[in-house]
XYZ file of C-alpha atoms in Angstrom:
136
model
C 1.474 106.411 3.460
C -0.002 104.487 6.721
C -2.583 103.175 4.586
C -0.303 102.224 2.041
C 2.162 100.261 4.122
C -0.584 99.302 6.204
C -2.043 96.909 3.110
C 1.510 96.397 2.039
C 0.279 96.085 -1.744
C -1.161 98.006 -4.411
C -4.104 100.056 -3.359
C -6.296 102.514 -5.708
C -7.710 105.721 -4.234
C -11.048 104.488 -3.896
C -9.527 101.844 -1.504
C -7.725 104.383 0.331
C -11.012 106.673 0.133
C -13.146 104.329 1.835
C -10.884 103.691 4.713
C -10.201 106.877 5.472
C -14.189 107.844 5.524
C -14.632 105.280 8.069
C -12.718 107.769 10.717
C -13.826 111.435 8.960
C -15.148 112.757 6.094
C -12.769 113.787 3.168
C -13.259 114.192 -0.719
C -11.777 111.493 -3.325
C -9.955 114.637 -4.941
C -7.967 115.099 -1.706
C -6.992 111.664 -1.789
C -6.165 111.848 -5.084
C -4.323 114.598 -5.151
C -1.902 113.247 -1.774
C -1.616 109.924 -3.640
C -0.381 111.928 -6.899
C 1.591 114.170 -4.501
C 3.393 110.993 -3.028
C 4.169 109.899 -6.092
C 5.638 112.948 -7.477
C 7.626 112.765 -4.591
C 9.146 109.087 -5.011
C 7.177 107.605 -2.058
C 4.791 105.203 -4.395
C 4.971 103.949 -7.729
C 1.662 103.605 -9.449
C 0.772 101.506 -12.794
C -2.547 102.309 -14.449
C -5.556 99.721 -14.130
C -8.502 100.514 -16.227
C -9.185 104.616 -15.579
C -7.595 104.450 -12.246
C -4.132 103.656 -10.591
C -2.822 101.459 -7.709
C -0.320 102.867 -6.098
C 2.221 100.957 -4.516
C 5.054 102.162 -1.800
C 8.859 102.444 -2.754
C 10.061 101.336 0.258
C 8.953 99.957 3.803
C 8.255 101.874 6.730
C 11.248 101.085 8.781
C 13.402 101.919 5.459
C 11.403 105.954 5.555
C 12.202 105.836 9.195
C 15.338 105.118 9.181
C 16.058 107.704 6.444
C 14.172 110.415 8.448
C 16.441 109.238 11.423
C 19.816 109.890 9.347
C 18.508 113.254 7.277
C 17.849 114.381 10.884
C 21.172 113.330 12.279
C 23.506 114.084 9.227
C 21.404 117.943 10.009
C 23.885 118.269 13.710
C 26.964 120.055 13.767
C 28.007 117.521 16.150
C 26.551 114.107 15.917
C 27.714 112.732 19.036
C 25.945 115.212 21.097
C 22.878 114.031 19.083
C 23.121 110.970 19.737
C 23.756 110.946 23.414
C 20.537 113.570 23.284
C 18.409 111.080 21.013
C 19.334 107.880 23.366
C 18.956 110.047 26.413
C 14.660 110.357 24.714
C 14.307 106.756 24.498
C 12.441 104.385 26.614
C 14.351 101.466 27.671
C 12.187 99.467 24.750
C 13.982 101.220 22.554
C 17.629 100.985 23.628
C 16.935 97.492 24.093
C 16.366 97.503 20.094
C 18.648 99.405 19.787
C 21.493 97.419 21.325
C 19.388 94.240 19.549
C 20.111 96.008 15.971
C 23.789 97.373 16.715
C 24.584 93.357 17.414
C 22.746 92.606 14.393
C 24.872 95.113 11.912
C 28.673 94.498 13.849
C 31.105 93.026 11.597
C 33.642 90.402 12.621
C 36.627 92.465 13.473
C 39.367 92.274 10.043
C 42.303 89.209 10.383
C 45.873 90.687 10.899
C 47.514 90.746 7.544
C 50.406 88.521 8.181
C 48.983 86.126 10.853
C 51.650 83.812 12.471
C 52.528 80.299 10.821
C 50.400 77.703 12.275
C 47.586 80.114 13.335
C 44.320 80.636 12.140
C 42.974 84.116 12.705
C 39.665 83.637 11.740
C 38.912 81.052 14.331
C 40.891 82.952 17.340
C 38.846 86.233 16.667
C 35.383 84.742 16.100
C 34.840 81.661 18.614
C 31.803 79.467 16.778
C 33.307 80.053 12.667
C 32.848 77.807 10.472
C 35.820 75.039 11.445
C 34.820 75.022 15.137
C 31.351 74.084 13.583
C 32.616 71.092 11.080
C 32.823 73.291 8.652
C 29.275 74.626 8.324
């Protein structure tokens, strides 16, 4: 899959073959057969070009990550504790991310359902909206 994402487009085996030799030595059927393997799997799609395919991955890398992350998690009895353990591993790279992506994915807190008369909710809760900007 590295070498997949890596390109980030369709790649045949050959491709894939002749990257991989320049680190070790490994057989065209091997690659083959992981490539088919991935694809049984739902990791690639691949459309037929001539005798050959190009495969192509389903989703990006930070998508498979972030799926491995929550198969992992949704795995604890108590996913709290696993969290506090997983944020206790990282460096302080990552919980600088992290905080980066939990700002990123907030939503604006919901506007009471009956606000007062006179009052505009959305403007009180989220300083900057759209009529404190003229309406952009």
């Amino acid at each position: 899959m590295t070498r997949v994402w890596k390109w980030n487009r369709p790649v045949t085996v050959r491709e894939v073959l002749e990257d991989l030799q320049k680190e070790r030595s490994i057989a065209y059927t091997t690659v083959m057969t992981v490539l088919d393997n991935l694809h049984q799997k739902g990791w690639v799609r691949r459309e037929a070009e001539g005798r050959a395919y190009r495969y192509e991955a389903v989703s990006t890398r930070a998508a498979y990550a972030a799926a491995l992350m929550n198969e992992a998690w949704s795995q604890s009895d108590n996913a709290a504790a696993a969290l506090v353990a997983f944020f206790g591993m990282m460096s302080e790279e990552q919980r600088q991310a992290l905080t980066d992506a939990v700002r990123i994915v907030q939503l604006p807190e919901t506007p009471p359902e009956n606000p007062a008369p006179g009052r505009n909710p959305v403007s009180e809760q989220n300083p900057g909206s759209a009529e404190d900007s003229g309406g952009r």
